[in-house]
Amino acid sequence: MLSPILRTAAMSTTRSQLNAAAATRLSSIQRHLSTSPSSSAPKIERLTVFGAGLMGAGIAQVGAQSGLKVTLSDVTDKALENGLNIISKSLSRVAKKKSPDDIEGFTKKIMDNIETTTDAGKAVENTDLVIEAIIESIKVKRDLFGFLDSKAKSECIFATNTSSLSVKEIAESCGKERQERFAGLHFFNPVPAMKLVEIIRTPQTSTSTYESLKEVTLRMGKAPVTCNDTPGFIVNRLLVPYLLESIRMVERGDATPEDIDTAMELGAGYPMGPFKLLDFVGLDTTSYIAQGWREKAASGQISKELVEPIELLEKLVKEGKLGRKSGQGFYEYENKK
């Protein structure tokens, strides 16, 4: 069937048109495959990460593994020590696969790319990119970036790892020039294993800033996707309403958590049903996100029906049944994780 169609198209299209079309397609492919930033987009060589918890440590690790010089910063030496331990243990697991004959040497080489400090100003003196992975509080994030704006060099890019807050509102803690070099860079936990990164553009984010962030995430071995600064970005904007509606089905008595999980795993091909995922994420975390989204719904940024309060969810949270971390959520767990 295809051959006659192709022959007809070839006869009706001039050779020059075909060559032009082929050149256009090749140019498009090259743009998509290229991991080099444009001449106007500065290449990132030095990275500063604020927050030495699981997320911050993971970002620091993938940065160091990609050859970046990384500074990890937190408010206490104890927090930094814990972050380094997280990275070292994770690298040991990586080394067992990539360099089983020299686990110590593999780990040391990457750890040598990481330095630490509790001095926030010093941490950004010479850096090209700042990624913040601290507490999910807009006030705390704004305070940090507002302080760093006068400490970092003018061409330094700022990025927040927030999963639920407005990137634009955080960026407004900085001057107008910095807002052009400000974006969201949402990694997923565990960072070393999860390929996806959401790059969030505000109306002020410059093209060169976006291109630099895309290039550095590709260098980290990640798969970047792009989204405007909308509540929940891509993944959580789709995922959270799905999780909330799953809880409503149980609350209405439509089906049990077990049957809904089985249906979505076997019928939709999901690796984990909604209730297993809710328990893994934490019911308190889901409740917190929904509360924040209700404020956005009040201003028309998201449909109110998607985030209406759910009595069953709030009841479980008040009872301390938060999921895996508490030993019980929608399921019971023998060992708290």
Short mmCIF file of C-alpha atoms in Angstrom, two decimals:
data_model
loop_
_atom_site.label_atom_id
_atom_site.label_comp_id
_atom_site.label_asym_id
_atom_site.label_seq_id
_atom_site.Cartn_x
_atom_site.Cartn_y
_atom_site.Cartn_z
CA MET A 1 0.00 0.00 0.00
CA LEU A 2 2.79 2.46 0.83
CA SER A 3 4.86 2.02 -2.34
CA PRO A 4 2.28 3.49 -4.80
CA ILE A 5 1.67 6.41 -2.45
CA LEU A 6 5.38 7.14 -2.18
CA ARG A 7 5.82 6.87 -5.96
CA THR A 8 2.94 9.29 -6.54
CA ALA A 9 4.36 11.77 -4.04
CA ALA A 10 7.79 11.52 -5.65
CA MET A 11 6.40 12.24 -9.12
CA SER A 12 4.48 15.32 -7.91
CA THR A 13 7.33 16.80 -5.90
CA THR A 14 10.41 18.35 -7.46
CA ARG A 15 13.89 17.18 -6.47
CA SER A 16 14.68 20.58 -4.98
CA GLN A 17 11.58 20.47 -2.79
CA LEU A 18 12.53 17.01 -1.55
CA ASN A 19 16.06 18.18 -0.77
CA ALA A 20 14.75 21.21 1.08
CA ALA A 21 12.34 19.08 3.10
CA ALA A 22 15.09 16.59 3.93
CA ALA A 23 17.40 19.40 5.05
CA THR A 24 14.68 20.83 7.27
CA ARG A 25 14.02 17.45 8.87
CA LEU A 26 17.74 16.87 9.45
CA SER A 27 18.15 20.29 11.02
CA SER A 28 15.20 19.59 13.32
CA ILE A 29 16.64 16.21 14.35
CA GLN A 30 20.03 17.76 15.06
CA ARG A 31 18.45 20.43 17.23
CA HIS A 32 16.60 17.80 19.25
CA LEU A 33 19.60 15.49 19.61
CA SER A 34 22.21 18.13 20.34
CA THR A 35 23.32 18.44 23.95
CA SER A 36 25.38 21.58 23.31
CA PRO A 37 23.96 24.94 24.36
CA SER A 38 23.71 27.73 21.80
CA SER A 39 26.46 30.33 21.68
CA SER A 40 24.31 32.67 23.76
CA ALA A 41 23.72 30.06 26.47
CA PRO A 42 26.67 29.81 28.88
CA LYS A 43 27.82 26.28 29.70
CA ILE A 44 27.45 25.32 33.34
CA GLU A 45 30.60 24.01 35.03
CA ARG A 46 30.04 24.80 38.71
CA LEU A 47 26.89 23.84 40.63
CA THR A 48 25.74 24.85 44.12
CA VAL A 49 22.99 22.83 45.79
CA PHE A 50 21.16 24.11 48.88
CA GLY A 51 19.70 21.38 51.08
CA ALA A 52 21.60 18.21 51.95
CA GLY A 53 18.61 15.92 52.42
CA LEU A 54 17.71 13.04 50.10
CA MET A 55 16.75 15.31 47.21
CA GLY A 56 19.62 17.78 47.54
CA ALA A 57 22.18 15.02 48.04
CA GLY A 58 20.83 13.22 44.98
CA ILE A 59 21.11 16.34 42.81
CA ALA A 60 24.65 16.95 44.08
CA GLN A 61 25.55 13.33 43.26
CA VAL A 62 24.33 13.38 39.65
CA GLY A 63 26.01 16.74 39.17
CA ALA A 64 29.33 15.42 40.44
CA GLN A 65 28.98 12.24 38.37
CA SER A 66 28.56 14.36 35.23
CA GLY A 67 31.83 16.16 35.96
CA LEU A 68 30.49 19.34 37.52
CA LYS A 69 32.29 20.92 40.45
CA VAL A 70 29.65 20.84 43.16
CA THR A 71 29.21 22.81 46.38
CA LEU A 72 26.65 21.33 48.80
CA SER A 73 25.34 23.79 51.38
CA ASP A 74 23.10 23.47 54.43
CA VAL A 75 22.67 25.22 57.76
CA THR A 76 24.61 22.76 59.93
CA ASP A 77 27.72 20.60 59.61
CA LYS A 78 25.66 17.63 60.81
CA ALA A 79 23.24 18.04 57.91
CA LEU A 80 26.14 18.23 55.47
CA GLU A 81 27.76 15.13 56.97
CA ASN A 82 24.47 13.27 56.56
CA GLY A 83 24.23 14.44 52.94
CA LEU A 84 27.74 13.21 52.15
CA ASN A 85 26.92 9.85 53.71
CA ILE A 86 23.84 9.57 51.51
CA ILE A 87 25.93 10.30 48.43
CA SER A 88 28.76 7.94 49.41
CA LYS A 89 26.38 5.02 50.01
CA SER A 90 24.58 5.67 46.75
CA LEU A 91 27.84 5.84 44.81
CA SER A 92 28.99 2.56 46.34
CA ARG A 93 25.89 0.91 44.88
CA VAL A 94 26.60 2.50 41.50
CA ALA A 95 30.25 1.41 41.66
CA LYS A 96 29.29 -2.23 42.20
CA LYS A 97 27.78 -2.17 38.72
CA LYS A 98 30.09 0.24 36.89
CA SER A 99 33.43 -0.44 38.57
CA PRO A 100 33.22 -3.62 40.67
CA ASP A 101 37.02 -4.00 40.78
CA ASP A 102 37.61 -0.52 42.19
CA ILE A 103 34.58 0.57 44.19
CA GLU A 104 36.61 2.80 46.49
CA GLY A 105 38.44 4.52 43.62
CA PHE A 106 35.22 5.10 41.67
CA THR A 107 33.50 6.60 44.70
CA LYS A 108 36.47 8.80 45.66
CA LYS A 109 36.84 10.25 42.17
CA ILE A 110 33.26 11.53 42.22
CA MET A 111 33.30 12.58 45.87
CA ASP A 112 36.37 14.72 45.08
CA ASN A 113 34.07 16.85 42.90
CA ILE A 114 32.00 17.82 45.96
CA GLU A 115 32.82 20.37 48.65
CA THR A 116 30.58 21.57 51.46
CA THR A 117 29.92 24.77 53.38
CA THR A 118 27.42 26.26 55.81
CA ASP A 119 28.23 29.75 54.50
CA ALA A 120 25.48 30.48 51.94
CA GLY A 121 27.19 33.56 50.56
CA LYS A 122 30.49 31.77 50.04
CA ALA A 123 28.68 28.84 48.43
CA VAL A 124 27.57 30.94 45.45
CA GLU A 125 30.59 33.23 44.95
CA ASN A 126 31.83 31.53 41.78
CA THR A 127 29.03 29.18 40.84
CA ASP A 128 27.21 29.01 37.48
CA LEU A 129 24.01 27.39 38.73
CA VAL A 130 22.20 27.35 42.07
CA ILE A 131 19.61 24.63 42.71
CA GLU A 132 17.55 24.95 45.87
CA ALA A 133 16.16 21.76 47.43
CA ILE A 134 15.09 22.93 50.88
CA ILE A 135 11.81 22.87 52.81
CA GLU A 136 8.66 23.36 50.70
CA SER A 137 7.87 26.79 52.13
CA ILE A 138 7.56 29.76 49.81
CA LYS A 139 8.71 32.19 52.52
CA VAL A 140 11.87 30.21 53.30
CA LYS A 141 12.68 29.79 49.61
CA ARG A 142 12.11 33.49 48.89
CA ASP A 143 14.28 34.49 51.84
CA LEU A 144 17.11 32.27 50.59
CA PHE A 145 17.03 33.47 46.99
CA GLY A 146 16.60 37.09 48.05
CA PHE A 147 19.81 36.79 50.07
CA LEU A 148 21.71 34.95 47.33
CA ASP A 149 20.75 37.44 44.62
CA SER A 150 23.30 39.98 45.86
CA LYS A 151 25.98 37.34 46.52
CA ALA A 152 26.08 35.39 43.25
CA LYS A 153 27.61 36.70 40.03
CA SER A 154 25.16 38.39 37.67
CA GLU A 155 25.23 35.60 35.06
CA CYS A 156 24.54 32.82 37.61
CA ILE A 157 21.31 30.89 37.00
CA PHE A 158 18.93 30.24 39.93
CA ALA A 159 16.62 27.22 39.98
CA THR A 160 14.14 25.90 42.51
CA ASN A 161 13.33 22.20 42.88
CA THR A 162 9.82 22.94 44.16
CA SER A 163 7.14 20.44 43.21
CA SER A 164 4.07 22.48 44.13
CA LEU A 165 4.88 26.19 44.56
CA SER A 166 4.80 28.96 41.98
CA VAL A 167 8.26 29.43 40.45
CA LYS A 168 7.36 32.99 39.43
CA GLU A 169 6.43 33.93 43.01
CA ILE A 170 9.71 32.52 44.30
CA ALA A 171 11.68 34.32 41.56
CA GLU A 172 10.11 37.65 42.48
CA SER A 173 12.31 37.67 45.60
CA CYS A 174 15.17 38.55 43.21
CA GLY A 175 15.86 41.52 40.97
CA LYS A 176 14.47 41.76 37.43
CA GLU A 177 17.73 40.72 35.77
CA ARG A 178 17.97 37.59 37.92
CA GLN A 179 14.34 36.72 37.16
CA GLU A 180 15.41 36.25 33.54
CA ARG A 181 17.92 33.69 34.83
CA PHE A 182 15.42 31.93 37.11
CA ALA A 183 13.49 28.71 36.44
CA GLY A 184 12.14 25.59 38.06
CA LEU A 185 14.22 22.42 37.87
CA HIS A 186 12.07 19.66 39.35
CA PHE A 187 13.95 16.40 39.90
CA PHE A 188 12.22 13.21 41.07
CA ASN A 189 13.17 11.04 44.02
CA PRO A 190 15.42 9.04 44.11
CA VAL A 191 17.34 11.46 41.90
CA PRO A 192 20.16 9.09 40.83
CA ALA A 193 17.61 6.55 39.55
CA MET A 194 14.80 8.72 38.16
CA LYS A 195 15.48 9.98 34.64
CA LEU A 196 12.85 12.70 34.46
CA VAL A 197 13.45 16.40 35.14
CA GLU A 198 10.78 19.06 34.61
CA ILE A 199 12.18 22.42 33.45
CA ILE A 200 9.69 25.12 34.44
CA ARG A 201 9.69 28.38 32.52
CA THR A 202 8.18 31.56 33.93
CA PRO A 203 7.19 34.41 31.60
CA GLN A 204 10.52 36.03 32.50
CA THR A 205 12.79 33.01 31.97
CA SER A 206 15.16 33.78 29.08
CA THR A 207 15.80 31.41 26.19
CA SER A 208 19.51 31.19 27.03
CA THR A 209 18.67 30.23 30.63
CA TYR A 210 16.34 27.50 29.43
CA GLU A 211 18.92 26.18 26.95
CA SER A 212 21.64 26.08 29.62
CA LEU A 213 19.38 24.14 31.98
CA LYS A 214 18.37 21.70 29.27
CA GLU A 215 22.01 21.11 28.35
CA VAL A 216 23.16 20.50 31.91
CA THR A 217 20.29 18.08 32.66
CA LEU A 218 21.14 16.12 29.53
CA ARG A 219 24.76 16.04 30.66
CA MET A 220 23.52 14.60 33.96
CA GLY A 221 21.94 11.75 31.99
CA LYS A 222 18.39 12.99 32.56
CA ALA A 223 15.41 13.31 30.24
CA PRO A 224 14.19 16.92 30.50
CA VAL A 225 10.65 17.99 29.67
CA THR A 226 9.40 21.57 29.57
CA CYS A 227 6.34 23.13 31.18
CA ASN A 228 5.03 26.59 31.93
CA ASP A 229 4.66 27.69 35.54
CA THR A 230 1.29 26.05 36.13
CA PRO A 231 0.17 24.36 39.38
CA GLY A 232 1.72 20.88 39.66
CA PHE A 233 3.65 21.30 36.39
CA ILE A 234 3.14 18.14 34.26
CA VAL A 235 3.45 15.06 36.47
CA ASN A 236 1.73 16.29 39.63
CA ARG A 237 -0.94 18.21 37.70
CA LEU A 238 -2.09 14.87 36.29
CA LEU A 239 -1.10 12.63 39.18
CA VAL A 240 -2.61 14.45 42.18
CA PRO A 241 -6.21 14.67 40.85
CA TYR A 242 -5.96 10.97 39.91
CA LEU A 243 -4.89 10.08 43.45
CA LEU A 244 -7.60 12.24 45.02
CA GLU A 245 -10.34 10.74 42.84
CA SER A 246 -9.13 7.26 43.81
CA ILE A 247 -9.70 8.15 47.48
CA ARG A 248 -13.16 9.53 46.66
CA MET A 249 -14.07 6.20 45.02
CA VAL A 250 -13.25 4.38 48.25
CA GLU A 251 -15.06 7.02 50.32
CA ARG A 252 -18.19 6.54 48.18
CA GLY A 253 -17.93 2.78 48.51
CA ASP A 254 -17.42 2.27 44.77
CA ALA A 255 -14.50 -0.15 45.23
CA THR A 256 -11.80 -1.19 47.70
CA PRO A 257 -8.20 0.12 47.63
CA GLU A 258 -7.02 -3.39 46.76
CA ASP A 259 -9.35 -3.71 43.77
CA ILE A 260 -8.58 -0.22 42.49
CA ASP A 261 -4.83 -0.92 42.70
CA THR A 262 -5.26 -4.23 40.89
CA ALA A 263 -7.41 -2.60 38.21
CA MET A 264 -4.90 0.18 37.48
CA GLU A 265 -1.90 -2.15 37.56
CA LEU A 266 -3.38 -4.84 35.31
CA GLY A 267 -5.83 -2.76 33.28
CA ALA A 268 -3.88 0.47 32.75
CA GLY A 269 -0.38 -1.00 33.00
CA TYR A 270 0.65 1.21 35.94
CA PRO A 271 3.60 -0.22 37.90
CA MET A 272 1.94 0.80 41.17
CA GLY A 273 -1.73 1.39 41.92
CA PRO A 274 -2.90 4.71 43.41
CA PHE A 275 -3.21 3.51 47.00
CA LYS A 276 0.20 1.86 47.06
CA LEU A 277 1.57 5.12 45.65
CA LEU A 278 -0.34 7.24 48.18
CA ASP A 279 1.14 5.21 51.03
CA PHE A 280 4.60 5.50 49.48
CA VAL A 281 4.39 9.28 49.00
CA GLY A 282 2.72 9.89 52.37
CA LEU A 283 -0.92 10.79 52.97
CA ASP A 284 0.15 13.95 54.80
CA THR A 285 2.14 15.06 51.76
CA THR A 286 -0.85 14.52 49.46
CA SER A 287 -3.11 16.39 51.88
CA TYR A 288 -0.61 19.28 52.05
CA ILE A 289 -0.43 19.57 48.27
CA ALA A 290 -4.23 19.49 47.96
CA GLN A 291 -4.55 22.27 50.54
CA GLY A 292 -2.12 24.44 48.61
CA TRP A 293 -3.95 23.79 45.36
CA ARG A 294 -7.26 24.83 46.93
CA GLU A 295 -5.78 28.31 47.36
CA LYS A 296 -4.91 28.33 43.66
CA ALA A 297 -8.41 27.06 42.82
CA ALA A 298 -9.85 30.05 44.67
CA SER A 299 -8.02 32.34 42.23
CA GLY A 300 -9.11 30.32 39.19
CA GLN A 301 -5.75 28.70 38.43
CA ILE A 302 -7.16 25.19 38.74
CA SER A 303 -10.63 23.63 38.86
CA LYS A 304 -12.13 23.62 42.36
CA GLU A 305 -13.71 20.20 41.82
CA LEU A 306 -10.29 18.57 41.43
CA VAL A 307 -9.10 19.49 44.93
CA GLU A 308 -12.22 19.54 47.08
CA PRO A 309 -11.52 18.35 50.67
CA ILE A 310 -11.83 14.60 51.23
CA GLU A 311 -13.01 13.59 54.70
CA LEU A 312 -11.43 10.12 54.52
CA LEU A 313 -7.98 11.51 53.68
CA GLU A 314 -8.07 14.11 56.47
CA LYS A 315 -9.31 11.48 58.95
CA LEU A 316 -6.36 9.17 58.23
CA VAL A 317 -3.88 12.03 58.50
CA LYS A 318 -5.31 13.14 61.87
CA GLU A 319 -5.04 9.54 63.12
CA GLY A 320 -1.37 9.47 62.14
CA LYS A 321 -1.95 6.86 59.45
CA LEU A 322 0.37 8.45 56.91
CA GLY A 323 1.42 5.40 54.89
CA ARG A 324 4.66 3.44 54.84
CA LYS A 325 6.56 5.87 57.05
CA SER A 326 4.07 5.46 59.91
CA GLY A 327 3.43 1.74 59.38
CA GLN A 328 -0.16 2.19 58.25
CA GLY A 329 -2.09 4.14 55.64
CA PHE A 330 -4.53 2.51 53.29
CA TYR A 331 -2.47 -0.65 53.90
CA GLU A 332 -0.66 -1.94 56.98
CA TYR A 333 3.11 -2.49 56.97
CA GLU A 334 5.04 -4.75 59.33
CA ASN A 335 8.15 -2.59 59.17
CA LYS A 336 8.04 1.18 58.98
CA LYS A 337 9.95 2.54 55.98
#
